[in-house]
PDB file of C-alpha atoms in Angstrom:
ATOM      1  CA  ASP A   1     123.678 101.004  99.010  1.00 59.00           C
ATOM      2  CA  ASN A   2     125.457 103.945 100.701  1.00 65.00           C
ATOM      3  CA  VAL A   3     128.431 103.950  97.958  1.00 67.00           C
ATOM      4  CA  LEU A   4     128.816 107.246  96.196  1.00 61.00           C
ATOM      5  CA  TRP A   5     130.439 106.072  93.397  1.00 65.00           C
ATOM      6  CA  THR A   6     127.256 104.067  92.451  1.00 65.00           C
ATOM      7  CA  ASN A   7     124.191 105.862  90.997  1.00 68.00           C
ATOM      8  CA  TRP A   8     121.085 105.885  89.368  1.00 70.00           C
ATOM      9  CA  THR A   9     121.495 108.438  86.680  1.00 72.00           C
ATOM     10  CA  ALA A  10     118.389 110.144  84.155  1.00 74.00           C
ATOM     11  CA  ASP A  11     119.084 109.835  80.394  1.00 73.00           C
ATOM     12  CA  CYS A  12     119.206 114.189  79.830  1.00 74.00           C
ATOM     13  CA  MET A  13     122.243 115.655  78.200  1.00 71.00           C
ATOM     14  CA  VAL A  14     122.571 119.363  78.792  1.00 67.00           C
ATOM     15  CA  GLN A  15     124.288 119.062  75.486  1.00 69.00           C
ATOM     16  CA  LEU A  16     120.990 118.243  73.892  1.00 72.00           C
ATOM     17  CA  GLY A  17     119.076 120.663  75.377  1.00 72.00           C
ATOM     18  CA  GLY A  18     118.324 118.826  78.775  1.00 74.00           C
ATOM     19  CA  CYS A  19     114.725 117.714  79.519  1.00 78.00           C
ATOM     20  CA  ALA A  20     111.198 118.876  79.605  1.00 77.00           C
ATOM     21  CA  ALA A  21     110.177 118.402  83.471  1.00 74.00           C
ATOM     22  CA  LYS A  22     108.598 115.325  84.122  1.00 73.00           C
ATOM     23  CA  THR A  23     109.602 113.108  81.590  1.00 77.00           C
ATOM     24  CA  GLN A  24     112.396 111.822  83.218  1.00 76.00           C
ATOM     25  CA  GLY A  25     112.935 109.333  85.940  1.00 76.00           C
ATOM     26  CA  VAL A  26     115.412 106.746  88.411  1.00 77.00           C
ATOM     27  CA  GLY A  27     113.597 103.937  90.134  1.00 75.00           C
ATOM     28  CA  ILE A  28     113.571 100.141  90.651  1.00 73.00           C
ATOM     29  CA  ASP A  29     110.952  97.867  90.205  1.00 74.00           C
ATOM     30  CA  ILE A  30     110.835  95.694  93.602  1.00 75.00           C
ATOM     31  CA  ALA A  31     107.979  93.080  91.638  1.00 74.00           C
ATOM     32  CA  PHE A  32     109.957  90.765  91.247  1.00 77.00           C
ATOM     33  CA  THR A  33     111.635  90.599  94.352  1.00 80.00           C
ATOM     34  CA  GLU A  34     110.803  88.150  97.258  1.00 83.00           C
ATOM     35  CA  GLY A  35     109.818  90.051  99.445  1.00 77.00           C
ATOM     36  CA  TYR A  36     107.153  91.410  97.141  1.00 76.00           C
ATOM     37  CA  ALA A  37     106.163  88.143  95.795  1.00 79.00           C
ATOM     38  CA  LYS A  38     105.819  87.110  99.682  1.00 78.00           C
ATOM     39  CA  ALA A  39     103.037  90.126 100.397  1.00 75.00           C
ATOM     40  CA  VAL A  40     101.117  89.500  96.837  1.00 73.00           C
ATOM     41  CA  ALA A  41     100.926  85.854  97.958  1.00 75.00           C
ATOM     42  CA  GLU A  42      99.430  86.516 101.165  1.00 73.00           C
ATOM     43  CA  LYS A  43      97.207  89.331 100.375  1.00 67.00           C
ATOM     44  CA  GLU A  44      94.084  87.100  99.961  1.00 65.00           C
ATOM     45  CA  ASN A  45      94.440  84.890 102.260  1.00 70.00           C
ATOM     46  CA  VAL A  46      92.208  85.998 105.260  1.00 61.00           C
ATOM     47  CA  TRP A  47      94.080  85.073 108.000  1.00 66.00           C
ATOM     48  CA  SER A  48      96.449  86.936 106.432  1.00 64.00           C
ATOM     49  CA  VAL A  49      98.697  89.589 108.928  1.00 66.00           C
ATOM     50  CA  LEU A  50      99.985  91.752 106.166  1.00 61.00           C
ATOM     51  CA  GLY A  51     101.648  94.181 108.731  1.00 65.00           C
ATOM     52  CA  PRO A  52     105.342  92.256 108.806  1.00 69.00           C
ATOM     53  CA  LEU A  53     105.465  91.591 104.423  1.00 67.00           C
ATOM     54  CA  LEU A  54     104.375  94.767 103.632  1.00 68.00           C
ATOM     55  CA  GLU A  55     107.131  96.799 105.937  1.00 68.00           C
ATOM     56  CA  ALA A  56     109.421  94.745 104.494  1.00 67.00           C
ATOM     57  CA  ILE A  57     108.478  96.147 100.833  1.00 69.00           C
ATOM     58  CA  THR A  58     107.701  99.901 102.336  1.00 69.00           C
ATOM     59  CA  VAL A  59     111.086 101.962 101.486  1.00 69.00           C
ATOM     60  CA  LYS A  60     111.196 104.847 104.623  1.00 72.00           C
ATOM     61  CA  CYS A  61     114.680 107.052 103.427  1.00 74.00           C
ATOM     62  CA  ILE A  62     115.959 108.304 100.572  1.00 74.00           C
ATOM     63  CA  GLN A  63     119.195 109.790 100.171  1.00 76.00           C
ATOM     64  CA  ILE A  64     119.451 112.361  96.898  1.00 78.00           C
ATOM     65  CA  TRP A  65     122.965 113.230  96.487  1.00 77.00           C
ATOM     66  CA  GLN A  66     123.261 115.777  93.650  1.00 78.00           C
ATOM     67  CA  SER A  67     125.884 118.049  91.849  1.00 77.00           C
ATOM     68  CA  ASP A  68     126.076 121.604  92.712  1.00 81.00           C
ATOM     69  CA  ASP A  69     126.431 122.607  89.247  1.00 80.00           C
ATOM     70  CA  VAL A  70     123.635 124.069  87.900  1.00 79.00           C
ATOM     71  CA  TYR A  71     123.506 122.954  84.267  1.00 76.00           C
ATOM     72  CA  GLU A  72     123.287 118.808  86.166  1.00 75.00           C
ATOM     73  CA  LYS A  73     120.647 119.365  89.138  1.00 79.00           C
ATOM     74  CA  CYS A  74     116.776 119.429  89.316  1.00 80.00           C
ATOM     75  CA  ASP A  75     115.524 122.110  91.146  1.00 83.00           C
ATOM     76  CA  ASP A  76     112.509 119.877  91.990  1.00 85.00           C
ATOM     77  CA  ILE A  77     111.963 115.693  92.747  1.00 85.00           C
ATOM     78  CA  SER A  78     109.704 113.882  93.429  1.00 85.00           C
ATOM     79  CA  ILE A  79     108.883 110.315  94.787  1.00 84.00           C
ATOM     80  CA  VAL A  80     106.968 108.231  92.827  1.00 84.00           C
ATOM     81  CA  ASN A  81     104.834 104.815  93.098  1.00 82.00           C
ATOM     82  CA  GLY A  82     104.423 103.526  89.648  1.00 79.00           C
ATOM     83  CA  PHE A  83     101.505 100.774  88.856  1.00 78.00           C
ATOM     84  CA  LEU A  84     101.080  98.522  85.889  1.00 76.00           C
ATOM     85  CA  GLN A  85      97.770  98.933  84.802  1.00 80.00           C
ATOM     86  CA  GLU A  86      95.642  95.391  84.728  1.00 79.00           C
ATOM     87  CA  GLY A  87      93.472  94.401  81.633  1.00 80.00           C
ATOM     88  CA  THR A  88      95.747  96.736  79.331  1.00 78.00           C
ATOM     89  CA  GLU A  89      96.833  94.729  75.902  1.00 79.00           C
ATOM     90  CA  THR A  90     100.222  97.262  76.109  1.00 79.00           C
ATOM     91  CA  GLU A  91     102.025  97.095  79.314  1.00 79.00           C
ATOM     92  CA  GLU A  92     101.164 100.931  80.836  1.00 81.00           C
ATOM     93  CA  TRP A  93     102.322 102.052  83.974  1.00 79.00           C
ATOM     94  CA  ARG A  94      99.829 104.728  86.037  1.00 83.00           C
ATOM     95  CA  TYR A  95     102.015 106.372  88.438  1.00 84.00           C
ATOM     96  CA  GLU A  96     101.211 108.315  91.614  1.00 87.00           C
ATOM     97  CA  GLU A  97     102.883 111.208  92.922  1.00 88.00           C
ATOM     98  CA  VAL A  98     103.910 110.602  97.057  1.00 86.00           C
ATOM     99  CA  MET A  99     105.385 114.001  97.671  1.00 88.00           C
ATOM    100  CA  THR A 100     107.597 116.767  95.984  1.00 90.00           C
ATOM    101  CA  PHE A 101     110.630 118.791  96.789  1.00 88.00           C
ATOM    102  CA  TYR A 102     110.633 121.999  95.809  1.00 91.00           C
ATOM    103  CA  ALA A 103     113.671 124.436  95.743  1.00 88.00           C
ATOM    104  CA  VAL A 104     116.363 121.416  96.327  1.00 85.00           C
ATOM    105  CA  SER A 105     119.832 122.802  96.122  1.00 82.00           C
ATOM    106  CA  GLY A 106     122.907 120.847  94.954  1.00 73.00           C
ATOM    107  CA  GLY A 107     126.262 119.732  96.742  1.00 65.00           C
TER     108      GLY A 107
END
């Protein structure tokens, strides 16, 4: 939203010992958005040209701001896609790593 005072923060407290690598994340579920619903509805249509619909739900740019305090920042940040597993009795997710940024600085 381009507003620096709103944020997503992992529930990871330094005072409680921090968090192990690859155990915390922040994100958004787009499966309930109008653009996602349109893309899924048209996916099976033989005449469908999904380009514009998929383009509307494709992340093209991210910005990451983090503290320059070594105790409050991440050194490595991964971008992942999450997919709800079909055919399971409980809600289980499968994650695919898109990219990892290593040795990320703060500030």
